[in-house]
Coordinates of C-alpha atoms in Angstrom, one line a residue:
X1 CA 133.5 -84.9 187.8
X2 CA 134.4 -81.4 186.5
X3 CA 131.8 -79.1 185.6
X4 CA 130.8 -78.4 181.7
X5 CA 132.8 -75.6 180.4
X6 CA 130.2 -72.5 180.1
X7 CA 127.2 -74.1 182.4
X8 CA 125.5 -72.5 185.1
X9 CA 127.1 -74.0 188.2
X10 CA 124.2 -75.0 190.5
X11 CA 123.9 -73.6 194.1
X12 CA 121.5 -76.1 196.4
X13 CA 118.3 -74.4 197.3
X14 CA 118.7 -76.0 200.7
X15 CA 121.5 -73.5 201.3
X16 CA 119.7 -70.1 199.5
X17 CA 116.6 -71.1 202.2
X18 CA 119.0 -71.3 205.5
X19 CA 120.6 -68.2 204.4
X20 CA 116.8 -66.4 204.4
X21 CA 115.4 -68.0 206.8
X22 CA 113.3 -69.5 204.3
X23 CA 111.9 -73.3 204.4
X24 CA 111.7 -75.6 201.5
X25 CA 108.2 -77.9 200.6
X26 CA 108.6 -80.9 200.5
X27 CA 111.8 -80.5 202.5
X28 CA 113.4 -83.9 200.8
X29 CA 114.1 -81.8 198.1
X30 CA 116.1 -79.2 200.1
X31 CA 119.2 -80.5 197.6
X32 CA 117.5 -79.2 194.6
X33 CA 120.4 -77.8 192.4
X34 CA 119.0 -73.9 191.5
X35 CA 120.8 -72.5 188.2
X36 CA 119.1 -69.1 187.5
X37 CA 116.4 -67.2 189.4
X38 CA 113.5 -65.7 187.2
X39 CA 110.6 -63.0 188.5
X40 CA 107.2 -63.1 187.3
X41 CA 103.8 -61.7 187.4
X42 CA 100.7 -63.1 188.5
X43 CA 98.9 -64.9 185.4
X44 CA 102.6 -65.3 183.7
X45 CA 102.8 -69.2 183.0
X46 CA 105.5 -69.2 180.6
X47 CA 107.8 -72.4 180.9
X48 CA 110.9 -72.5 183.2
X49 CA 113.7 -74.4 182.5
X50 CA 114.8 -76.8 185.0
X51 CA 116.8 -75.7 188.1
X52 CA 115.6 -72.2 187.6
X53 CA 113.8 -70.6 191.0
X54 CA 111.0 -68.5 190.2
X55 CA 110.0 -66.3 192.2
X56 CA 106.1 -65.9 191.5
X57 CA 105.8 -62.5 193.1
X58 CA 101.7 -61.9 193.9
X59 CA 100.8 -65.3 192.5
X60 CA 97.7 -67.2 193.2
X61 CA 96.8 -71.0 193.5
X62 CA 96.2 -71.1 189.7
X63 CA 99.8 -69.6 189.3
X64 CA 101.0 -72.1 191.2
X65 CA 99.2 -75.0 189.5
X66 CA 100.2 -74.0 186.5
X67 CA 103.7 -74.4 186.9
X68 CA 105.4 -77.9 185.8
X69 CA 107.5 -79.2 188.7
X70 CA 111.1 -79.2 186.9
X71 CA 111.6 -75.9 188.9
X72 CA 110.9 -74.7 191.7
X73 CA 109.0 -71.5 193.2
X74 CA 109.3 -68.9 196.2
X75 CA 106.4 -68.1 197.2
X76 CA 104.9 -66.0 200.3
X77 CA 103.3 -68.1 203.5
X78 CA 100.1 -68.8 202.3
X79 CA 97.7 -72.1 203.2
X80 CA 95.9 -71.9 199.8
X81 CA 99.4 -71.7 197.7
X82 CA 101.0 -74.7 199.6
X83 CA 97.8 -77.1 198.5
X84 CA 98.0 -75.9 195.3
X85 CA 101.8 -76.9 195.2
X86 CA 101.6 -80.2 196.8
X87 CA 99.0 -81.5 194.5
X88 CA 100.8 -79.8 191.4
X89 CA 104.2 -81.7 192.9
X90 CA 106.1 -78.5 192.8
X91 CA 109.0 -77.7 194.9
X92 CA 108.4 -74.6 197.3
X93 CA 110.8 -72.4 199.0
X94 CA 108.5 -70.3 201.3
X95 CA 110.0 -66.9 201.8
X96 CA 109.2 -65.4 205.4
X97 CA 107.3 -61.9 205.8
X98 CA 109.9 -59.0 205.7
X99 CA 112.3 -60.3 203.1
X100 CA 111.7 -58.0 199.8
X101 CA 111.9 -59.9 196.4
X102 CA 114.7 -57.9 195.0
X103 CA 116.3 -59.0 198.5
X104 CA 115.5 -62.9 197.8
X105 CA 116.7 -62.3 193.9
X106 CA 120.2 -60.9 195.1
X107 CA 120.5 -63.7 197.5
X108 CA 120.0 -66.6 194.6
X109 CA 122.6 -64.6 192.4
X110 CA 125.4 -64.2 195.3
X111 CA 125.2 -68.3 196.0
X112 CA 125.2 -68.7 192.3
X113 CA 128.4 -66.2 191.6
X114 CA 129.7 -67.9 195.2
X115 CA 129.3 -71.6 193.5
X116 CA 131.0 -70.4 190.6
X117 CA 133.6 -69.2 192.2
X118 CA 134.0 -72.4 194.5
X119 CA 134.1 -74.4 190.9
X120 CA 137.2 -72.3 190.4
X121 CA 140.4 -73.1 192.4
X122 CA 141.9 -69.8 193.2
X123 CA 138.0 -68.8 194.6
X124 CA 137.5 -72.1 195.8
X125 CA 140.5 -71.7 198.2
X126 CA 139.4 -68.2 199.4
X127 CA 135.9 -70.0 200.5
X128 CA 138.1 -73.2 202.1
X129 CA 140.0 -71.0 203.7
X130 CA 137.3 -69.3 205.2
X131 CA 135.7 -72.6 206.3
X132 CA 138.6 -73.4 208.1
X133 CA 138.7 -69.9 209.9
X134 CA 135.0 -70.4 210.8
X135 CA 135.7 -73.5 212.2
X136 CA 139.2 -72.7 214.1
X137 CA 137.9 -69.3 215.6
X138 CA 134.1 -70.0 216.2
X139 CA 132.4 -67.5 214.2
X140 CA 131.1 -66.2 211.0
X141 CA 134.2 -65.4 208.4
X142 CA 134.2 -63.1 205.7
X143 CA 136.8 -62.2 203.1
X144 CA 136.5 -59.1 201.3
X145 CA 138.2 -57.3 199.0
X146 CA 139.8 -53.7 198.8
X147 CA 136.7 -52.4 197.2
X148 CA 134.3 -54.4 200.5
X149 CA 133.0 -56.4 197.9
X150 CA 132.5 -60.1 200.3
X151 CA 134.6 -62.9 197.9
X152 CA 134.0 -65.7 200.4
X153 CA 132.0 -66.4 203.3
X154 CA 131.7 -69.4 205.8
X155 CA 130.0 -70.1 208.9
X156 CA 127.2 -70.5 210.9
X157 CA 124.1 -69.1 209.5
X158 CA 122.3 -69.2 212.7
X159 CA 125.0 -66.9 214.4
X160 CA 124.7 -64.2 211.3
X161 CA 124.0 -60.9 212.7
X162 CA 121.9 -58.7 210.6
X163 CA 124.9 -56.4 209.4
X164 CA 126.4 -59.8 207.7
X165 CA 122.4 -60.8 206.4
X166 CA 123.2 -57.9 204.6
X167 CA 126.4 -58.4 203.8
X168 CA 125.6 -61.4 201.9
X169 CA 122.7 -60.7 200.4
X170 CA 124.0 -57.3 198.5
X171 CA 127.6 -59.0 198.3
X172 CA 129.3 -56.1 199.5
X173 CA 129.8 -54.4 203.3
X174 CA 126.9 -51.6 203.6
X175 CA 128.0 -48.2 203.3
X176 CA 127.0 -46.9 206.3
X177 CA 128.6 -49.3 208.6
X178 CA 131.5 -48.6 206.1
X179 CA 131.8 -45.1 207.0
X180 CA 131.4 -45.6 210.5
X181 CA 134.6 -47.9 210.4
X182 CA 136.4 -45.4 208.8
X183 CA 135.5 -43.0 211.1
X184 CA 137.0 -45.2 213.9
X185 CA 140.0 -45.4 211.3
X186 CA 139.8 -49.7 211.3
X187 CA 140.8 -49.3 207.7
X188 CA 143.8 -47.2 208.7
X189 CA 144.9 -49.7 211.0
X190 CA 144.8 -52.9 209.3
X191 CA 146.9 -51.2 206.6
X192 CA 149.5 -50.2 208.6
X193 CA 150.3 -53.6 210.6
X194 CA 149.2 -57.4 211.0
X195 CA 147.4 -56.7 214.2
X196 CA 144.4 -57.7 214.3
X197 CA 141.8 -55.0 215.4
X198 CA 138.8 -55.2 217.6
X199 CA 135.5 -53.7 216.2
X200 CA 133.2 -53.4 219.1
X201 CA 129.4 -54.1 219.0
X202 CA 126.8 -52.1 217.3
X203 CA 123.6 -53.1 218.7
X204 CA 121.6 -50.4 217.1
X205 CA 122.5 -51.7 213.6
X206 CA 122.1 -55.3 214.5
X207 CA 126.1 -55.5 214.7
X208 CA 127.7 -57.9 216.8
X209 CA 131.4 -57.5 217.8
X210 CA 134.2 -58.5 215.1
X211 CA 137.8 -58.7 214.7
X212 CA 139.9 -57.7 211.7
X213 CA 142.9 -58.5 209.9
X214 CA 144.4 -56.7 206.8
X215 CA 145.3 -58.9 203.9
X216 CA 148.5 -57.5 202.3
X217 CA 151.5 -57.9 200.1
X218 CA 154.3 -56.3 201.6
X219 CA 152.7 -52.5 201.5
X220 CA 149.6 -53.2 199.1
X221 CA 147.1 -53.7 200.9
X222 CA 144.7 -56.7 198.9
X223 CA 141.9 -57.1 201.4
X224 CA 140.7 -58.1 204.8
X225 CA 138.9 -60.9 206.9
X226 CA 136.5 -60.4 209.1
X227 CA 135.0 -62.6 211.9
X228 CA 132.1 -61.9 213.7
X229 CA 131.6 -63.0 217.7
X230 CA 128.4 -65.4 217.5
X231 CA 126.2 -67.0 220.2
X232 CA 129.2 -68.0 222.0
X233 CA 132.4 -66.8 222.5
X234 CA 135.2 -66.8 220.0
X235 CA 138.7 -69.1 220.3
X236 CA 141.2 -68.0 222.6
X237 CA 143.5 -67.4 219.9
X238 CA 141.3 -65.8 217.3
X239 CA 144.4 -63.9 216.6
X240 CA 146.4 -66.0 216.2
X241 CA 144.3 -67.4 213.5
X242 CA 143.5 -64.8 211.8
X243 CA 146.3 -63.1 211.0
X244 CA 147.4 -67.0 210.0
X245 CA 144.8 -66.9 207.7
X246 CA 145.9 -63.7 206.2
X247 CA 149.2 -64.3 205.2
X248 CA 147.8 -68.1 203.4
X249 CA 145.1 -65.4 201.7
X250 CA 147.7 -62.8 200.6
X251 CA 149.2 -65.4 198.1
X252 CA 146.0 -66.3 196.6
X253 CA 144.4 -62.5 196.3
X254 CA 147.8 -61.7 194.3
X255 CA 147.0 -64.8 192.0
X256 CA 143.5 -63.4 191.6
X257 CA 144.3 -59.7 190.9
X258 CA 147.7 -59.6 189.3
X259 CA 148.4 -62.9 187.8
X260 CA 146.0 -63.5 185.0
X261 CA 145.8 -67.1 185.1
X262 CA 144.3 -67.6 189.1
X263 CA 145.3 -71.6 189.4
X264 CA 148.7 -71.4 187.6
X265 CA 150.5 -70.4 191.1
X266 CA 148.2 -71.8 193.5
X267 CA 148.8 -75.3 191.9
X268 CA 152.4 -74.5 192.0
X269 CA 153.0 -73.5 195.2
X270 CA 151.7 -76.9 196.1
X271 CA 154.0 -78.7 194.1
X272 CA 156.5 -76.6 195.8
X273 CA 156.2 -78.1 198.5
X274 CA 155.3 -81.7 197.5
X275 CA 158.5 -81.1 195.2
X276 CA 160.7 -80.2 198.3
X277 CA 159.3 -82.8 200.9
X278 CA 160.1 -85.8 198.5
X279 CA 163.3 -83.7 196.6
X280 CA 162.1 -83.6 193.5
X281 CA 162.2 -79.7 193.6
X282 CA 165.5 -77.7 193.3
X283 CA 165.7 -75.9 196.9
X284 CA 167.8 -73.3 195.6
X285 CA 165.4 -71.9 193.7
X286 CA 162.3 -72.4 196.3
X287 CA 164.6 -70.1 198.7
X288 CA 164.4 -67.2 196.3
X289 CA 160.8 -67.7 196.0
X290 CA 160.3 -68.2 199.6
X291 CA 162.6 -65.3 200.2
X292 CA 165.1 -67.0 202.4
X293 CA 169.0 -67.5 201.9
X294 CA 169.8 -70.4 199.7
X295 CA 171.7 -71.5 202.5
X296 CA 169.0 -71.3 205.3
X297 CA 167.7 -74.4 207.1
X298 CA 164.4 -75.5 207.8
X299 CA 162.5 -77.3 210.5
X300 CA 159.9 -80.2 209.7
X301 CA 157.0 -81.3 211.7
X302 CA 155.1 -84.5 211.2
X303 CA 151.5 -84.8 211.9
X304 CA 149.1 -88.0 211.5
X305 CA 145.6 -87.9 212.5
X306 CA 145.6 -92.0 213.4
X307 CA 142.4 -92.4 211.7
X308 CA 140.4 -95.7 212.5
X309 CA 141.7 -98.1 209.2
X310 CA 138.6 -99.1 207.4
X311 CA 135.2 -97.0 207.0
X312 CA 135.1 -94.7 203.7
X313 CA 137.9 -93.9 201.8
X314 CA 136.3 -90.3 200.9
X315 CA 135.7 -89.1 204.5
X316 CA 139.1 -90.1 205.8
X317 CA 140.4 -88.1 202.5
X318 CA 138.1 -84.7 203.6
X319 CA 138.8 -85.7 207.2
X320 CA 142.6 -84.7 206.0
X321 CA 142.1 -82.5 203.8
X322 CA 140.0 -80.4 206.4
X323 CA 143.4 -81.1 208.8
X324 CA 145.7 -80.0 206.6
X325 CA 144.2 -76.6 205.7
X326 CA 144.3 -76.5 209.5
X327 CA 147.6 -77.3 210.0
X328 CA 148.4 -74.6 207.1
X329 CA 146.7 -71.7 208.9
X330 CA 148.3 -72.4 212.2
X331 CA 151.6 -72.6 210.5
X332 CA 151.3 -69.5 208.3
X333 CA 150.7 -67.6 211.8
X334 CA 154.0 -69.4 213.4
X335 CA 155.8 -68.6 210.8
X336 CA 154.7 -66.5 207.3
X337 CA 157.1 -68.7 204.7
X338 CA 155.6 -72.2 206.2
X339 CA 155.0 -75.1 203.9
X340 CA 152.2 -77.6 204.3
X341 CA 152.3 -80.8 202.5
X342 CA 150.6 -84.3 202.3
X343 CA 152.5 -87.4 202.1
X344 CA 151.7 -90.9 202.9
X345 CA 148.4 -90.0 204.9
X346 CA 150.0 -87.6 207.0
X347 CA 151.0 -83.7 206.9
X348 CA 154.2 -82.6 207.2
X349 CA 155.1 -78.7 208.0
X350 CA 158.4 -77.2 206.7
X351 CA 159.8 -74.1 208.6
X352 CA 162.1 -72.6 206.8
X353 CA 164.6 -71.1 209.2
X354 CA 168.1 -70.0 210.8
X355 CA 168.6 -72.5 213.4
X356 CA 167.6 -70.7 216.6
X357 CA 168.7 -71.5 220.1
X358 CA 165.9 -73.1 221.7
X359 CA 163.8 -73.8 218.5
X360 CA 163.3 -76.8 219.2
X361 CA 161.6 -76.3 222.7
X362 CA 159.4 -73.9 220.8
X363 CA 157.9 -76.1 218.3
X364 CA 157.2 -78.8 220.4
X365 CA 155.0 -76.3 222.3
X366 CA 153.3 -75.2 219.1
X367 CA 153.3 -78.4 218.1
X368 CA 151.0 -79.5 221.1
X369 CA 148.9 -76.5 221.1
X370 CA 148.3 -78.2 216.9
X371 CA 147.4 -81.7 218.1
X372 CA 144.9 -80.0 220.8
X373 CA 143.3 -78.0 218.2
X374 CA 143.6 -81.2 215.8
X375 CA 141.7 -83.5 218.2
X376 CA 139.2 -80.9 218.8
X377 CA 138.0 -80.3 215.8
X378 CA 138.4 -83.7 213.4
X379 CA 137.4 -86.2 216.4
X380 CA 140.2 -88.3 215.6
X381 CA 143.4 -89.2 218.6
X382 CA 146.0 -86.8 216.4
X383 CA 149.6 -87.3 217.2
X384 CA 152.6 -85.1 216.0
X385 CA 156.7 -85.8 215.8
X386 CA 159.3 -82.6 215.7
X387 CA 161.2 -84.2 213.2
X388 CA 164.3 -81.9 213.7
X389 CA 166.4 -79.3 211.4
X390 CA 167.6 -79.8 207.7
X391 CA 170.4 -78.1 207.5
X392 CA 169.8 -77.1 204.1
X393 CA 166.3 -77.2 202.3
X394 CA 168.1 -79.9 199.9
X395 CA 168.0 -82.4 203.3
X396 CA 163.9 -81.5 204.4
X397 CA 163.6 -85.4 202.5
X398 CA 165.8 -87.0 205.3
X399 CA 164.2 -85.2 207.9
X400 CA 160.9 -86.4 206.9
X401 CA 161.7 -89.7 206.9
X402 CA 162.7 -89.2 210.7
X403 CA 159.2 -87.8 211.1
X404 CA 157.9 -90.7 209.4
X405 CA 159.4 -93.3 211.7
X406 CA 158.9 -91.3 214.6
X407 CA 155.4 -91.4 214.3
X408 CA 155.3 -95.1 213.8
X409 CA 156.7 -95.3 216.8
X410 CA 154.6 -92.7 219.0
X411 CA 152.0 -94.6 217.8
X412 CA 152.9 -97.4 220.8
X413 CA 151.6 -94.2 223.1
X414 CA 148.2 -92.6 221.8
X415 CA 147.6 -90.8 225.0
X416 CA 151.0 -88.9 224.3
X417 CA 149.9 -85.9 222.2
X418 CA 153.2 -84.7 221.0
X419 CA 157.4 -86.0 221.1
X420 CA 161.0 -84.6 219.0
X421 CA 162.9 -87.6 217.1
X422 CA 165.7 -86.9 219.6
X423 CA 163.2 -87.7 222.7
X424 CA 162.5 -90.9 220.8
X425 CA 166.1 -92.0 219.6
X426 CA 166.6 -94.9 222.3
X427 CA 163.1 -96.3 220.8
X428 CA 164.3 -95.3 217.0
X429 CA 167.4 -97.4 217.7
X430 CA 166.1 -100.1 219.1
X431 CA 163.8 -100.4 216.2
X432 CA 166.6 -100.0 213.3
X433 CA 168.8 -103.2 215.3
X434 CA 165.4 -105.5 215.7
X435 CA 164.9 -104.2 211.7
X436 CA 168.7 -105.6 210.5
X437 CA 167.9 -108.6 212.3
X438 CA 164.9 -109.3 210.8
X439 CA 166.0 -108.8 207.5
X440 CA 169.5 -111.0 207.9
X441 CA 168.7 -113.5 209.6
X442 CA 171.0 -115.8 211.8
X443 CA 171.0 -117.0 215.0
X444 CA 167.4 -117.9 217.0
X445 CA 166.6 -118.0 220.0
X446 CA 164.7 -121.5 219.8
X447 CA 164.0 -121.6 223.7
X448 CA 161.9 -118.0 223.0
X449 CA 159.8 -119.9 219.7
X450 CA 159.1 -122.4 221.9
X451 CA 157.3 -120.0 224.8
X452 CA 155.5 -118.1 222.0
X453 CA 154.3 -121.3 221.1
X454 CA 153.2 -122.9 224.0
X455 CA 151.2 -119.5 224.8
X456 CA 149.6 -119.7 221.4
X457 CA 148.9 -123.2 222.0
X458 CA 147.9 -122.8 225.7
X459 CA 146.1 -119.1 225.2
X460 CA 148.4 -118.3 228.0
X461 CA 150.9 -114.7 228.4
X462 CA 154.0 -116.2 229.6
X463 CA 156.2 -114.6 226.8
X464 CA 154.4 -111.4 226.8
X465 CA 154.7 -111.1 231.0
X466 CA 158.4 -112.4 230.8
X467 CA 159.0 -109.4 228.6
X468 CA 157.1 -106.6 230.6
X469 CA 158.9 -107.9 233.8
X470 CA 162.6 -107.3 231.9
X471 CA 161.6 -103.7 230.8
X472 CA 160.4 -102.9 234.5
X473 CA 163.7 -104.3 235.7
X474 CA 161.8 -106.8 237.5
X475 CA 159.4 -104.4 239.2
X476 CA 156.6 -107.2 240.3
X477 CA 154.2 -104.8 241.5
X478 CA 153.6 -102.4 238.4
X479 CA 153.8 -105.2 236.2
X480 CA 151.2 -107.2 238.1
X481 CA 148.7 -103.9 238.1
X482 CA 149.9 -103.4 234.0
X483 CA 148.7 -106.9 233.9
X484 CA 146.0 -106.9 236.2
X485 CA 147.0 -110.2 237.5
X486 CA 148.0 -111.0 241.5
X487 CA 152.1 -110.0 242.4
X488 CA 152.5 -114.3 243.1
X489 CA 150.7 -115.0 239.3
X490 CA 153.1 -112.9 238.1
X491 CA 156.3 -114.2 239.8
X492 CA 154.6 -118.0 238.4
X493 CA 154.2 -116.8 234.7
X494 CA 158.3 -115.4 234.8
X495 CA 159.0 -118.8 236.8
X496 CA 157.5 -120.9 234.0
X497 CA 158.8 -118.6 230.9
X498 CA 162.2 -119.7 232.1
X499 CA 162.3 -123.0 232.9
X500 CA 160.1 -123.1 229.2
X501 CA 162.9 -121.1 227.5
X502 CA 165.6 -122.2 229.0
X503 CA 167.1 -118.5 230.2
X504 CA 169.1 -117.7 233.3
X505 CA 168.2 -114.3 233.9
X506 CA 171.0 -113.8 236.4
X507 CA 173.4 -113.8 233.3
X508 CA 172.8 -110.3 231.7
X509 CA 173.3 -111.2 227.8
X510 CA 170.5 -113.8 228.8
X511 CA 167.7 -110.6 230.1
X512 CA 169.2 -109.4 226.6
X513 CA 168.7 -111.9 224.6
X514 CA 165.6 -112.3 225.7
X515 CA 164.6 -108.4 225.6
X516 CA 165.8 -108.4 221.8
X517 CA 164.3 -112.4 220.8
X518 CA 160.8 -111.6 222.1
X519 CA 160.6 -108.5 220.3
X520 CA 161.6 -110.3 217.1
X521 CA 158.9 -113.2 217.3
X522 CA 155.2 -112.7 216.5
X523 CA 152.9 -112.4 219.8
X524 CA 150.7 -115.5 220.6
X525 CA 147.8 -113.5 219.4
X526 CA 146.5 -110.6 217.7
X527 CA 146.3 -108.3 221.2
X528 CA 149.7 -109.6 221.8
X529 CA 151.1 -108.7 218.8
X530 CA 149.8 -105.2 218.6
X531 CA 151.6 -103.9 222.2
X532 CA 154.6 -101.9 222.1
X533 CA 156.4 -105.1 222.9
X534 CA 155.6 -106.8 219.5
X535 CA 156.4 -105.9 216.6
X536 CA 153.4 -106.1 213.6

């Protein structure tokens, strides 16, 4: 449900306590929504309203009992405070020695502004967008603006270093480190270029190594992110990511700076490429926006995570979500005008390009290198289909439908990561011809019903060995070990299918007719039917 227009948007005390180290009493109510964050004195009792933290600086048991539960209080470590709160029922967030209160104060406000911000879109994908870096590269992310001031952070906090505590908690890079980047002219850099540019370690002011990407459109420079090495290393192609994750972030800076109404083009831009998967969106005009010749091609690649059917709706919709902005950072680094859209519970990425020699060699590299990262991170047996070229952006619909059935049919394989449509056109074929003849009808193969239906009444395989024997032109011996049955139980089951069928597999349209009737009829059970030999 959308939040009320003008309240406070509510930041989880759960998250202000990991981010100071804090712990919350009882710690079932670590989810207590936190709206405001109020100071007092000791012997100040006035009321709080609920969801506001108060921060009962110097405060004593009687303090503490004197508060009514519908808030809850920071307080300092002390035995005689936490009795006091459990028997008043009041929720504690117990603030560890060394943290100042103005310190604890700006923390509150930066998760409120940063909820805020999430409950708006255009901020909401900056902080997505640095989830998805966090989780790609393996370390804290930051985005910040031209002025340092940190709009969206993500990550670990257990791998902050101290020079992002305090980069959180004021909301802003401290000067001094600030200065001594400038020094090393890292500023400089990441203006001139998309590199991205190694800042080494800084152990004397708690700073661990980073890397650094400028944000920019065209010349105008809108920002950078950072990401910060943490207990482990960072991904091999941190990079790669990165400056992937710059080019999605430019787009979205612009719509927060220069174009008034921040989720006018953001919402756009994804019906630009909903619009141009399915052709509901004049490609003409999506060329001049992309900046590419009206007349320019593009390449599509479809990606499905073959997520288990069944189990909860909502996570399989996050589980793709999460994907997709995935998909979208590794496409924006393969190729800046990329496209990322969801369609029928999978993601398809448009490329809009020239044709290149060899491109399709390419993208069925990058392609694979996806699915690994895919698998890695959302747990789930990811498979993706080069679709092919559109010659024009008007015929991306046509080559998505080739990525659709192309991935219905790499399904038969889930151990094979990655294929093109034109690897698969022998399957593709073969599919469209069993396909008419479903549909129309004619001549049957009654010999064939009848040895699916003495399996099914005998629980026996004859029809299902028959048919793996054709497609390994009669090799017994791989057949047998596909099976897991003896060579001579084999050579019995084929023996039997055709005297039961009535087939003569010396005549070739016979071992066709055969090939092309089995496939046709339903299995004799369920683990039958769902082989590559049987159609659903």
């Amino acid at each position: 449900m959308p939040h009320d227009l003008g309240a406070p948007v509510p930041a989880p005390l759960g998250r202000i306590a990991d981010l100071l180290g804090a712990t919350v009493r009882p710690v079932a109510r670590r989810a207590t929504p936190v709206t405001e964050v109020v100071i007092t004195e000791p012997g100040d009792h006035s009321a709080a309203a609920a969801g506001a933290l108060v921060l009962a600086v110097g405060a004593g048991p009687v303090d503490i009992g004197a508060r009514t539960p519908g808030a809850a209080v920071a307080v300092r470590d002390d035995a005689a405070l936490l009795e006091a709160a459990d028997k008043a029922g009041v929720t504690l967030l117990v603030v560890p020695p060394g943290i100042r209160w103005d310190e604890v104060a700006a923390v509150v406000r930066g998760e409120l502004a940063r909820a805020a911000a999430a409950d708006d879109r255009s901020h909401g994908d900056l902080y997505s967008l640095a989830q998805t870096v966090a989780a790609l590269a393996g370390g804290p992310v930051s985005i910040e603006d031209t002025a340092h001031r940190v709009l969206a952070h993500a990550g670990s906090v257990d791998d902050a270093d101290e020079l992002r505590r305090r980069s959180v908690l004021g909301r802003a890079c401290p000067e001094p480190y600030l200065a001594l980047l400038r020094e090393e002219g890292v500023y400089r850099r990441v203006r001139e270029s998309e590199d991205v540019v190694e800042v080494g370690a800084r152990p004397d002011i708690g700073a661990r190594r980073r890397l650094v990407v400028g944000i920019q459109a065209g010349s105008r420079p809108l920002g950078t992110i950072w990401l910060q090495e943490g207990a482990g290393d960072l991904a091999a192609h941190a990079d790669e990511i990165l400056r992937g994750a710059a080019r999605l972030a430019a787009g979205r800076l612009v719509d927060h700076y220069y174009l008034g109404d921040p989720t006018g083009r953001v919402r756009s831009h994804e019906d630009l490429a909903h619009g141009l998967l399915t052709g509901r969106f004049n490609a003409r005009a999506l060329a001049v926006h992309l900046g590419v010749p009206p007349t320019a091609g593009a390449s599509v690649v479809a990606v499905d995570l073959r997520d288990a059917p069944g189990g909860d709706p909502a996570a399989r919709d996050a589980r793709l979500a999460e994907a997709a902005g995935m998909v979208a950072v590794h496409a924006a680094a393969y190729r800046r005008n990329a496209l990322v859209a969801q369609a029928c519970g999978q993601i398809y990425v448009m490329l809009p390009e020239t044709g290149a020699a060899g491109a399709e060699d390419a993208l069925l590299r990058w392609a694979g290198d996806l699915v690994t990262v895919l698998r890695g991170h959302t747990r789930t047996p990811a498979q993706a289909v080069v679709a092919g070229t559109a010659a024009r952006l008007d015929d991306i619909p046509e080559v998505k439908l080739r990525g659709h059935h192309g991935l219905e049919i790499l399904a038969r394989t889930p151990d094979r990561p990655v294929a093109s449509h034109q690897g698969l056109t022998s399957s593709l074929m073969v599919r469209e011809a069993l396909d008419t003849l479903a549909r129309h009808g004619g001549v049957r193969h009654e010999g064939l019903a009848a040895l699916v239906a003495h399996d099914t009444a005998h629980g026996t395989e004859m029809a299902r060995s028959l048919l793996l024997y054709l497609d390994a032109f009669g090799d017994v011996g791989v057949v047998a070990k596909q099976l897991n049955v003896h060579p001579n139980t084999l050579r019995y089951r084929v023996r039997k299918a055709v005297a039961v069928a009535g087939l003569d597999l010396d005549d070739p349209e016979h071992r066709l007719a055969a090939m092309i009737g089995l496939r046709l009829l339903p299995g004799p059970d369920t683990e039958v039917r769902n082989t590559p030999y049987f159609p659903h």
